[in-house]
CSV table of N, CA and C in Angstrom, one decimal:
chain,number,residue,atom,x,y,z
A,199,MET,N,98.1,90.0,97.2
A,199,MET,CA,98.4,90.5,98.5
A,199,MET,C,98.5,92.0,98.5
A,200,SER,N,99.2,92.5,97.5
A,200,SER,CA,99.4,94.0,97.4
A,200,SER,C,98.0,94.7,97.2
A,201,THR,N,97.2,94.1,96.4
A,201,THR,CA,95.8,94.7,96.2
A,201,THR,C,95.1,94.7,97.5
A,202,LEU,N,95.1,93.6,98.2
A,202,LEU,CA,94.4,93.5,99.5
A,202,LEU,C,95.0,94.6,100.5
A,203,MET,N,96.3,94.7,100.6
A,203,MET,CA,96.9,95.7,101.5
A,203,MET,C,96.5,97.1,101.0
A,204,LEU,N,96.4,97.4,99.7
A,204,LEU,CA,96.0,98.7,99.2
A,204,LEU,C,94.6,99.0,99.6
A,205,VAL,N,93.7,98.0,99.4
A,205,VAL,CA,92.3,98.2,99.7
A,205,VAL,C,92.1,98.4,101.2
A,206,ILE,N,92.8,97.6,102.1
A,206,ILE,CA,92.6,97.7,103.5
A,206,ILE,C,93.2,99.1,104.0
A,207,SER,N,94.3,99.5,103.5
A,207,SER,CA,94.9,100.7,104.0
A,207,SER,C,94.1,102.0,103.5
A,208,SER,N,93.3,101.8,102.5
A,208,SER,CA,92.6,103.0,102.0
A,208,SER,C,91.2,103.1,102.6
A,209,ILE,N,90.7,102.1,103.3
A,209,ILE,CA,89.4,102.2,104.0
A,209,ILE,C,89.6,103.0,105.3
A,210,PRO,N,88.9,104.0,105.5
A,210,PRO,CA,89.0,104.8,106.8
A,210,PRO,C,88.6,104.0,108.0
A,211,THR,N,89.2,104.2,109.1
A,211,THR,CA,89.0,103.5,110.3
A,211,THR,C,87.6,103.6,110.8
A,212,PHE,N,86.9,104.7,110.6
A,212,PHE,CA,85.6,104.9,111.1
A,212,PHE,C,84.6,104.0,110.3
A,213,VAL,N,84.9,103.8,109.0
A,213,VAL,CA,84.1,102.9,108.2
A,213,VAL,C,84.3,101.4,108.6
A,214,LEU,N,85.5,101.0,108.9
A,214,LEU,CA,85.8,99.7,109.4
A,214,LEU,C,85.1,99.5,110.7
A,215,SER,N,85.1,100.5,111.6
A,215,SER,CA,84.5,100.4,112.9
A,215,SER,C,83.0,100.2,112.7
A,216,ILE,N,82.3,101.0,111.9
A,216,ILE,CA,80.9,100.8,111.7
A,216,ILE,C,80.6,99.4,111.1
A,217,LEU,N,81.4,99.0,110.2
A,217,LEU,CA,81.1,97.7,109.6
A,217,LEU,C,81.3,96.6,110.6
A,218,ALA,N,82.3,96.7,111.5
A,218,ALA,CA,82.6,95.7,112.5
A,218,ALA,C,81.4,95.7,113.5
A,219,ILE,N,80.9,96.9,113.9
A,219,ILE,CA,79.7,96.9,114.8
A,219,ILE,C,78.5,96.2,114.2
A,220,LEU,N,78.3,96.5,112.9
A,220,LEU,CA,77.2,95.9,112.2
A,220,LEU,C,77.3,94.4,112.1
A,221,PHE,N,78.5,93.9,111.8
A,221,PHE,CA,78.8,92.5,111.6
A,221,PHE,C,78.7,91.8,113.0
A,222,LEU,N,79.3,92.3,114.0
A,222,LEU,CA,79.3,91.7,115.3
A,222,LEU,C,78.0,91.6,116.0
A,223,SER,N,77.2,92.7,115.8
A,223,SER,CA,75.9,92.8,116.4
A,223,SER,C,74.9,91.8,115.7
A,224,LYS,N,75.2,91.5,114.4
A,224,LYS,CA,74.3,90.6,113.7
A,224,LYS,C,74.7,89.2,113.8
A,225,TYR,N,76.0,88.9,113.7
A,225,TYR,CA,76.4,87.5,113.6
A,225,TYR,C,77.1,86.9,114.8
A,226,VAL,N,77.4,87.7,115.8
A,226,VAL,CA,78.0,87.2,117.0
A,226,VAL,C,77.1,87.4,118.2
A,227,PRO,N,76.3,86.3,118.6
A,227,PRO,CA,75.4,86.5,119.7
A,227,PRO,C,76.1,86.7,121.0
A,228,GLY,N,75.6,87.6,121.7
A,228,GLY,CA,76.1,87.9,123.1
A,228,GLY,C,77.2,88.9,123.1
A,229,TYR,N,77.7,89.3,122.0
A,229,TYR,CA,78.8,90.3,122.0
A,229,TYR,C,78.2,91.7,122.4
A,230,SER,N,78.8,92.3,123.3
A,230,SER,CA,78.2,93.6,123.8
A,230,SER,C,79.3,94.7,123.6
A,231,PHE,N,78.8,95.9,123.2
A,231,PHE,CA,79.6,97.0,123.0
A,231,PHE,C,79.5,98.0,124.2
A,232,ILE,N,78.6,97.6,125.1
A,232,ILE,CA,78.3,98.4,126.3
A,232,ILE,C,78.6,97.6,127.5
A,233,GLY,N,78.8,98.3,128.6
A,233,GLY,CA,79.1,97.6,129.9
A,233,GLY,C,80.1,98.4,130.7
A,234,THR,N,80.4,97.7,131.8
A,234,THR,CA,81.4,98.3,132.7
A,234,THR,C,82.7,97.6,132.6
A,235,TYR,N,83.7,98.0,133.2
A,235,TYR,CA,85.0,97.4,133.2
A,235,TYR,C,85.2,96.7,134.6
A,236,SER,N,84.3,95.9,135.0
A,236,SER,CA,84.3,95.3,136.3
A,236,SER,C,85.3,94.1,136.4
A,237,ASN,N,85.6,93.5,135.3
A,237,ASN,CA,86.7,92.4,135.3
A,237,ASN,C,87.5,92.5,134.1
A,238,THR,N,88.6,91.8,134.2
A,238,THR,CA,89.6,91.9,133.1
A,238,THR,C,89.1,91.3,131.8
A,239,ALA,N,88.4,90.2,131.8
A,239,ALA,CA,87.8,89.6,130.6
A,239,ALA,C,86.9,90.5,129.9
A,240,GLU,N,86.1,91.3,130.6
A,240,GLU,CA,85.2,92.2,129.9
A,240,GLU,C,86.0,93.4,129.3
A,241,PHE,N,87.0,93.8,130.0
A,241,PHE,CA,87.8,94.9,129.5
A,241,PHE,C,88.5,94.5,128.2
A,242,ILE,N,89.1,93.3,128.2
A,242,ILE,CA,89.8,92.8,127.0
A,242,ILE,C,88.8,92.6,125.9
A,243,SER,N,87.6,92.1,126.2
A,243,SER,CA,86.5,91.9,125.2
A,243,SER,C,86.1,93.3,124.6
A,244,ARG,N,86.0,94.3,125.4
A,244,ARG,CA,85.6,95.6,124.8
A,244,ARG,C,86.7,96.3,124.0
A,245,ILE,N,87.9,96.1,124.4
A,245,ILE,CA,89.0,96.9,123.6
A,245,ILE,C,89.6,96.1,122.5
A,246,SER,N,89.3,94.8,122.4
A,246,SER,CA,89.9,93.9,121.4
A,246,SER,C,89.5,94.3,120.0
A,247,VAL,N,88.2,94.5,119.8
A,247,VAL,CA,87.7,94.9,118.4
A,247,VAL,C,88.3,96.3,118.0
A,248,PRO,N,88.1,97.3,118.8
A,248,PRO,CA,88.7,98.6,118.4
A,248,PRO,C,90.2,98.5,118.2
A,249,GLY,N,90.9,97.7,119.0
A,249,GLY,CA,92.4,97.6,118.8
A,249,GLY,C,92.7,96.9,117.5
A,250,ILE,N,92.0,95.9,117.2
A,250,ILE,CA,92.2,95.2,115.9
A,250,ILE,C,91.9,96.1,114.7
A,251,ILE,N,90.8,96.9,114.8
A,251,ILE,CA,90.5,97.8,113.7
A,251,ILE,C,91.6,98.9,113.5
A,252,MET,N,92.1,99.4,114.6
A,252,MET,CA,93.2,100.4,114.5
A,252,MET,C,94.4,99.7,113.9
A,253,ALA,N,94.7,98.5,114.3
A,253,ALA,CA,95.9,97.8,113.8
A,253,ALA,C,95.8,97.4,112.4
A,254,VAL,N,94.7,97.1,111.9
A,254,VAL,CA,94.5,96.6,110.5
A,254,VAL,C,95.1,97.6,109.5
A,255,GLY,N,94.6,98.8,109.6
A,255,GLY,CA,95.1,99.8,108.7
A,255,GLY,C,96.5,100.1,108.8
A,256,LEU,N,97.1,100.1,110.0
A,256,LEU,CA,98.5,100.4,110.2
A,256,LEU,C,99.3,99.3,109.6
A,257,VAL,N,98.9,98.0,109.9
A,257,VAL,CA,99.7,96.9,109.4
A,257,VAL,C,99.7,96.8,107.9
A,258,ALA,N,98.5,97.1,107.3
A,258,ALA,CA,98.5,97.1,105.8
A,258,ALA,C,99.4,98.2,105.2
A,259,THR,N,99.4,99.4,105.8
A,259,THR,CA,100.3,100.5,105.3
A,259,THR,C,101.7,100.1,105.5
A,260,LEU,N,102.1,99.5,106.6
A,260,LEU,CA,103.5,99.1,106.9
A,260,LEU,C,103.8,98.0,105.9
A,261,GLY,N,102.9,97.1,105.5
A,261,GLY,CA,103.2,96.1,104.6
A,261,GLY,C,103.5,96.6,103.2
A,262,ARG,N,102.7,97.7,102.8
A,262,ARG,CA,103.0,98.3,101.5
A,262,ARG,C,104.3,99.0,101.5
A,263,VAL,N,104.7,99.7,102.6
A,263,VAL,CA,106.0,100.4,102.7
A,263,VAL,C,107.1,99.4,102.7
A,264,THR,N,107.0,98.3,103.4
A,264,THR,CA,108.0,97.2,103.4
A,264,THR,C,108.2,96.6,102.1
A,265,ARG,N,107.1,96.3,101.4
A,265,ARG,CA,107.2,95.7,100.1
A,265,ARG,C,107.9,96.7,99.1
A,266,SER,N,107.5,97.9,99.0
A,266,SER,CA,108.1,98.8,98.1
A,266,SER,C,109.6,99.1,98.4
A,267,SER,N,109.9,99.1,99.7
A,267,SER,CA,111.3,99.3,100.1
A,267,SER,C,112.2,98.1,99.8
A,268,MET,N,111.6,96.9,100.0
A,268,MET,CA,112.4,95.7,99.6
A,268,MET,C,112.6,95.6,98.1
A,269,ILE,N,111.6,96.0,97.3
A,269,ILE,CA,111.7,95.9,95.9
A,269,ILE,C,112.8,96.8,95.4
A,270,SER,N,112.8,98.0,96.0
A,270,SER,CA,113.9,99.0,95.6
A,270,SER,C,115.3,98.5,96.0
A,271,GLN,N,115.4,97.9,97.2
A,271,GLN,CA,116.7,97.4,97.6
A,271,GLN,C,117.1,96.2,96.8
A,272,LEU,N,116.2,95.3,96.4
A,272,LEU,CA,116.6,94.1,95.7
A,272,LEU,C,117.0,94.5,94.2
A,273,GLN,N,116.6,95.7,93.8
A,273,GLN,CA,117.0,96.1,92.4
A,273,GLN,C,118.2,97.0,92.5
A,274,ALA,N,118.8,97.2,93.7
A,274,ALA,CA,119.9,98.1,93.8
A,274,ALA,C,121.2,97.5,93.2
A,275,PRO,N,122.2,98.3,92.8
A,275,PRO,CA,123.4,97.7,92.2
A,275,PRO,C,124.2,96.8,93.1
A,276,TYR,N,124.2,97.1,94.4
A,276,TYR,CA,125.0,96.2,95.3
A,276,TYR,C,124.4,94.8,95.4
A,277,MET,N,123.2,94.6,95.0
A,277,MET,CA,122.7,93.2,95.0
A,277,MET,C,123.3,92.4,93.8
A,278,ILE,N,123.7,93.1,92.8
A,278,ILE,CA,124.4,92.4,91.7
A,278,ILE,C,125.8,91.9,92.2
A,279,THR,N,126.4,92.8,93.0
A,279,THR,CA,127.7,92.4,93.6
A,279,THR,C,127.6,91.2,94.5
A,280,ALA,N,126.5,91.2,95.3
A,280,ALA,CA,126.3,90.1,96.2
A,280,ALA,C,126.0,88.8,95.5
A,281,LYS,N,125.3,88.9,94.4
A,281,LYS,CA,125.0,87.7,93.6
A,281,LYS,C,126.3,87.3,92.9
A,282,ALA,N,127.2,88.2,92.5
A,282,ALA,CA,128.5,87.8,91.9
A,282,ALA,C,129.4,87.2,92.9
A,283,LYS,N,129.3,87.6,94.2
A,283,LYS,CA,130.1,86.9,95.2
A,283,LYS,C,129.6,85.5,95.5
A,284,GLY,N,128.5,85.2,95.0
A,284,GLY,CA,128.0,83.8,95.3
A,284,GLY,C,127.2,83.7,96.6
A,285,LEU,N,126.7,84.8,97.1
A,285,LEU,CA,125.9,84.7,98.3
A,285,LEU,C,124.6,84.0,98.1
A,286,GLY,N,124.1,83.3,99.0
A,286,GLY,CA,122.8,82.6,98.9
A,286,GLY,C,121.7,83.6,99.0
A,287,LYS,N,120.5,83.0,98.6
A,287,LYS,CA,119.3,83.9,98.5
A,287,LYS,C,119.0,84.5,99.9
A,288,PHE,N,119.1,83.6,100.9
A,288,PHE,CA,118.8,84.1,102.3
A,288,PHE,C,119.7,85.2,102.7
A,289,ASN,N,121.0,85.1,102.5
A,289,ASN,CA,122.0,86.1,102.8
A,289,ASN,C,121.7,87.4,102.1
A,290,LYS,N,121.5,87.3,100.8
A,290,LYS,CA,121.2,88.5,99.9
A,290,LYS,C,119.9,89.2,100.4
A,291,THR,N,118.9,88.4,100.7
A,291,THR,CA,117.6,89.0,101.0
A,291,THR,C,117.6,89.6,102.4
A,292,PHE,N,118.0,88.9,103.4
A,292,PHE,CA,117.8,89.3,104.8
A,292,PHE,C,119.0,90.1,105.3
A,293,LYS,N,120.2,89.6,105.0
A,293,LYS,CA,121.4,90.3,105.6
A,293,LYS,C,121.7,91.6,104.8
A,294,HIS,N,121.4,91.7,103.5
A,294,HIS,CA,121.8,92.9,102.8
A,294,HIS,C,120.6,93.7,102.5
A,295,ALA,N,119.6,93.2,101.8
A,295,ALA,CA,118.5,94.0,101.3
A,295,ALA,C,117.6,94.4,102.4
A,296,PHE,N,117.1,93.5,103.3
A,296,PHE,CA,116.2,93.8,104.4
A,296,PHE,C,116.9,94.8,105.4
A,297,HIS,N,118.2,94.6,105.6
A,297,HIS,CA,118.9,95.5,106.5
A,297,HIS,C,118.8,97.0,106.1
A,298,ASN,N,118.9,97.2,104.8
A,298,ASN,CA,118.8,98.6,104.2
A,298,ASN,C,117.3,99.0,104.0
A,299,ALA,N,116.4,98.0,103.8
A,299,ALA,CA,115.0,98.4,103.5
A,299,ALA,C,114.3,98.7,104.8
A,300,VAL,N,114.8,98.3,105.9
A,300,VAL,CA,114.0,98.5,107.2
A,300,VAL,C,114.1,100.0,107.6
A,301,ILE,N,115.0,100.8,107.1
A,301,ILE,CA,115.0,102.2,107.6
A,301,ILE,C,113.8,103.0,107.3
A,302,PRO,N,113.3,102.9,106.0
A,302,PRO,CA,112.0,103.7,105.8
A,302,PRO,C,110.8,103.1,106.6
A,303,VAL,N,110.9,101.8,106.8
A,303,VAL,CA,109.8,101.1,107.5
A,303,VAL,C,109.8,101.6,109.0
A,304,LEU,N,111.0,101.8,109.6
A,304,LEU,CA,111.1,102.3,110.9
A,304,LEU,C,110.5,103.7,111.0
A,305,THR,N,110.8,104.5,110.0
A,305,THR,CA,110.3,105.9,110.0
A,305,THR,C,108.8,105.9,110.0
A,306,VAL,N,108.2,105.2,109.0
A,306,VAL,CA,106.8,105.2,108.9
A,306,VAL,C,106.1,104.6,110.1
A,307,ALA,N,106.7,103.5,110.7
A,307,ALA,CA,106.1,102.8,111.9
A,307,ALA,C,106.1,103.8,113.1
A,308,GLY,N,107.2,104.5,113.3
A,308,GLY,CA,107.3,105.4,114.4
A,308,GLY,C,106.3,106.5,114.4
A,309,TYR,N,106.1,107.1,113.2
A,309,TYR,CA,105.2,108.2,113.1
A,309,TYR,C,103.7,107.7,113.1
A,310,MET,N,103.5,106.5,112.6
A,310,MET,CA,102.2,105.9,112.6
A,310,MET,C,101.8,105.6,114.0
A,311,PHE,N,102.7,105.1,114.8
A,311,PHE,CA,102.5,104.8,116.2
A,311,PHE,C,102.1,106.0,117.0
A,312,ALA,N,102.9,107.1,116.7
A,312,ALA,CA,102.6,108.4,117.4
A,312,ALA,C,101.3,108.9,116.9
A,313,GLY,N,101.0,108.8,115.7
A,313,GLY,CA,99.7,109.3,115.1
A,313,GLY,C,98.5,108.5,115.6
A,314,ALA,N,98.7,107.2,116.0
A,314,ALA,CA,97.6,106.4,116.5
A,314,ALA,C,97.0,107.0,117.7
A,315,ILE,N,97.8,107.7,118.5
A,315,ILE,CA,97.2,108.3,119.7
A,315,ILE,C,96.2,109.4,119.3
A,316,GLY,N,96.5,110.1,118.3
A,316,GLY,CA,95.5,111.1,117.9
A,316,GLY,C,94.3,110.5,117.2
A,317,SER,N,94.5,109.4,116.5
A,317,SER,CA,93.4,108.7,115.8
A,317,SER,C,92.5,108.0,116.6
A,318,THR,N,92.8,107.8,117.9
A,318,THR,CA,91.9,107.1,118.8
A,318,THR,C,90.6,107.9,119.1
A,319,VAL,N,90.6,109.2,118.7
A,319,VAL,CA,89.4,110.0,119.0
A,319,VAL,C,88.2,109.4,118.3
A,320,LEU,N,88.3,109.1,117.0
A,320,LEU,CA,87.2,108.5,116.3
A,320,LEU,C,86.8,107.1,116.9
A,321,ILE,N,87.8,106.3,117.1
A,321,ILE,CA,87.5,104.9,117.6
A,321,ILE,C,86.8,105.0,118.9
A,322,GLU,N,87.3,105.8,119.8
A,322,GLU,CA,86.7,105.9,121.1
A,322,GLU,C,85.3,106.4,121.1
A,323,GLN,N,85.0,107.4,120.2
A,323,GLN,CA,83.7,107.9,120.1
A,323,GLN,C,82.7,106.8,119.5
A,324,ILE,N,83.2,106.1,118.5
A,324,ILE,CA,82.3,105.1,117.8
A,324,ILE,C,82.0,104.0,118.8
A,325,PHE,N,83.0,103.5,119.5
A,325,PHE,CA,82.8,102.3,120.4
A,325,PHE,C,82.5,102.8,121.9
A,326,SER,N,82.3,104.0,122.1
A,326,SER,CA,81.9,104.5,123.4
A,326,SER,C,82.9,104.1,124.5
A,327,LEU,N,84.2,104.3,124.2
A,327,LEU,CA,85.3,103.9,125.1
A,327,LEU,C,85.8,105.2,125.8
A,328,PRO,N,86.1,105.1,127.1
A,328,PRO,CA,86.7,106.3,127.8
A,328,PRO,C,88.2,106.3,127.4
A,329,GLY,N,88.7,107.5,127.2
A,329,GLY,CA,90.1,107.6,126.9
A,329,GLY,C,90.4,109.1,126.5
A,330,ILE,N,91.6,109.2,126.0
A,330,ILE,CA,92.2,110.5,125.7
A,330,ILE,C,91.4,111.2,124.6
A,331,GLY,N,90.9,110.4,123.6
A,331,GLY,CA,90.2,111.0,122.5
A,331,GLY,C,88.8,111.6,123.0
A,332,GLY,N,88.1,110.8,123.8
A,332,GLY,CA,86.8,111.2,124.3
A,332,GLY,C,87.0,112.5,125.2
A,333,MET,N,88.1,112.5,126.0
A,333,MET,CA,88.3,113.6,126.8
A,333,MET,C,88.6,114.9,126.0
A,334,LEU,N,89.4,114.7,124.9
A,334,LEU,CA,89.7,115.8,124.0
A,334,LEU,C,88.4,116.4,123.4
A,335,VAL,N,87.5,115.5,122.9
A,335,VAL,CA,86.2,115.9,122.3
A,335,VAL,C,85.4,116.7,123.3
A,336,THR,N,85.3,116.1,124.5
A,336,THR,CA,84.5,116.8,125.6
A,336,THR,C,85.1,118.1,125.9
A,337,GLY,N,86.4,118.2,126.0
A,337,GLY,CA,87.1,119.5,126.3
A,337,GLY,C,86.8,120.5,125.3
A,338,ILE,N,86.8,120.1,124.0
A,338,ILE,CA,86.5,121.1,122.9
A,338,ILE,C,85.1,121.5,123.0
A,339,GLN,N,84.2,120.6,123.2
A,339,GLN,CA,82.7,120.9,123.2
A,339,GLN,C,82.4,121.8,124.4
A,340,GLN,N,83.1,121.7,125.5
A,340,GLN,CA,82.8,122.5,126.7
A,340,GLN,C,83.7,123.7,126.8
A,341,ASN,N,84.5,124.0,125.8
A,341,ASN,CA,85.5,125.1,125.8
A,341,ASN,C,86.4,125.1,127.0
A,342,ASN,N,86.8,123.9,127.3
A,342,ASN,CA,87.7,123.7,128.4
A,342,ASN,C,89.2,123.7,127.9
A,343,TYR,N,89.7,124.9,127.7
A,343,TYR,CA,91.0,125.1,127.0
A,343,TYR,C,92.2,124.5,127.8
A,344,PRO,N,92.2,124.5,129.1
A,344,PRO,CA,93.4,123.8,129.7
A,344,PRO,C,93.4,122.3,129.4
A,345,ILE,N,92.3,121.6,129.4
A,345,ILE,CA,92.3,120.2,129.1
A,345,ILE,C,92.7,120.0,127.7
A,346,VAL,N,92.2,120.8,126.7
A,346,VAL,CA,92.5,120.7,125.3
A,346,VAL,C,94.0,120.9,125.1
A,347,GLN,N,94.6,121.9,125.8
A,347,GLN,CA,96.0,122.2,125.6
A,347,GLN,C,96.9,121.1,126.2
A,348,VAL,N,96.5,120.5,127.3
A,348,VAL,CA,97.3,119.5,127.9
A,348,VAL,C,97.2,118.2,127.0
A,349,LEU,N,96.1,117.9,126.5
A,349,LEU,CA,96.0,116.7,125.6
A,349,LEU,C,96.7,116.9,124.3
A,350,VAL,N,96.6,118.1,123.7
A,350,VAL,CA,97.4,118.4,122.5
A,350,VAL,C,98.9,118.3,122.8
A,351,LEU,N,99.3,118.8,124.0
A,351,LEU,CA,100.7,118.7,124.4
A,351,LEU,C,101.1,117.2,124.5
A,352,VAL,N,100.2,116.4,125.1
A,352,VAL,CA,100.5,114.9,125.2
A,352,VAL,C,100.8,114.3,123.8
A,353,MET,N,99.9,114.7,122.9
A,353,MET,CA,100.1,114.2,121.5
A,353,MET,C,101.4,114.7,120.9
A,354,LEU,N,101.7,115.9,121.1
A,354,LEU,CA,103.0,116.5,120.6
A,354,LEU,C,104.2,115.8,121.2
A,355,VAL,N,104.1,115.5,122.5
A,355,VAL,CA,105.2,114.9,123.2
A,355,VAL,C,105.4,113.4,122.7
A,356,SER,N,104.3,112.8,122.4
A,356,SER,CA,104.3,111.4,121.9
A,356,SER,C,105.0,111.4,120.5
A,357,TYR,N,104.7,112.4,119.7
A,357,TYR,CA,105.4,112.6,118.4
A,357,TYR,C,106.9,112.8,118.6
A,358,LEU,N,107.3,113.6,119.5
A,358,LEU,CA,108.7,113.9,119.8
A,358,LEU,C,109.4,112.7,120.3
A,359,ILE,N,108.8,112.0,121.2
A,359,ILE,CA,109.4,110.8,121.8
A,359,ILE,C,109.6,109.7,120.7
A,360,MET,N,108.6,109.5,119.9
A,360,MET,CA,108.7,108.5,118.8
A,360,MET,C,109.8,109.0,117.8
A,361,SER,N,109.9,110.2,117.5
A,361,SER,CA,111.0,110.7,116.6
A,361,SER,C,112.3,110.4,117.2
A,362,PHE,N,112.5,110.6,118.5
A,362,PHE,CA,113.7,110.3,119.2
A,362,PHE,C,114.0,108.8,119.1
A,363,VAL,N,113.0,108.0,119.4
A,363,VAL,CA,113.2,106.6,119.4
A,363,VAL,C,113.6,106.1,118.0
A,364,VAL,N,112.9,106.6,117.0
A,364,VAL,CA,113.3,106.3,115.6
A,364,VAL,C,114.7,106.7,115.2
A,365,ASP,N,115.1,107.8,115.7
A,365,ASP,CA,116.5,108.3,115.4
A,365,ASP,C,117.5,107.3,116.1
A,366,ILE,N,117.2,106.9,117.3
A,366,ILE,CA,118.1,105.9,118.0
A,366,ILE,C,118.1,104.6,117.3
A,367,LEU,N,116.9,104.1,116.8
A,367,LEU,CA,116.9,102.9,116.1
A,367,LEU,C,117.6,102.9,114.8
A,368,TYR,N,117.7,104.1,114.1
A,368,TYR,CA,118.5,104.3,112.9
A,368,TYR,C,119.9,103.9,113.2
A,369,ALA,N,120.5,104.4,114.3
A,369,ALA,CA,121.9,104.1,114.7
A,369,ALA,C,122.1,102.6,115.0
A,370,VAL,N,121.0,102.0,115.6
A,370,VAL,CA,121.2,100.6,115.9
A,370,VAL,C,121.1,99.7,114.6
A,371,VAL,N,120.2,100.1,113.7
A,371,VAL,CA,120.0,99.3,112.5
A,371,VAL,C,121.1,99.5,111.4
A,372,ASP,N,121.5,100.8,111.3
A,372,ASP,CA,122.5,101.2,110.2
A,372,ASP,C,123.7,101.7,110.9
A,373,PRO,N,124.8,101.0,110.8
A,373,PRO,CA,126.1,101.4,111.4
A,373,PRO,C,126.7,102.7,110.8
A,374,ARG,N,126.2,103.1,109.6
A,374,ARG,CA,126.7,104.3,108.9
A,374,ARG,C,126.2,105.5,109.6
A,375,VAL,N,125.1,105.4,110.4
A,375,VAL,CA,124.5,106.5,111.1
A,375,VAL,C,125.2,106.6,112.4
A,376,GLU,N,125.7,107.8,112.7
A,376,GLU,CA,126.4,108.1,114.0
A,376,GLU,C,125.6,109.0,114.9
A,377,MET,N,125.6,108.7,116.1
A,377,MET,CA,124.9,109.6,117.1
A,377,MET,C,125.9,110.6,117.6
A,378,LYS,N,125.5,111.9,117.4
A,378,LYS,CA,126.4,113.0,117.8
A,378,LYS,C,125.7,113.9,118.7
């Protein structure tokens, strides 16, 4: 499982996108990457593959971070104390180790979510989807500086908001963290 997560997280999204287009166009009859958004079913059909491709790399990376964080927490000295107290495996793993291991996972997940907004540029271009990425590329190509500045500002604000949300989640998950 670790090897699979490592391989999946190391494949760039544009390569996965191209492979998905090749696979779907050859083996799934009737699947179309072009069309309008005239009904909800067509909209979901067109955005499902790009959404899955974006999520696969993020989930694999989060899996690797979760695994390494859990391993380090399970080897921590306080786990010996929990074992000496006679706590069950479930209590040791989920109430003690996972509770402390989730903090790095929250950090990575928050910044990956914010970074996903910027990474949509490639996915939108490959799948010909309208969106913030395509608008950014068009603005750069046409030297439309106000559009580029606004879109970069939107990406920056998304990073700031996710940073704020992650900080609040720290206080919720870990009682040692105080909000001041």
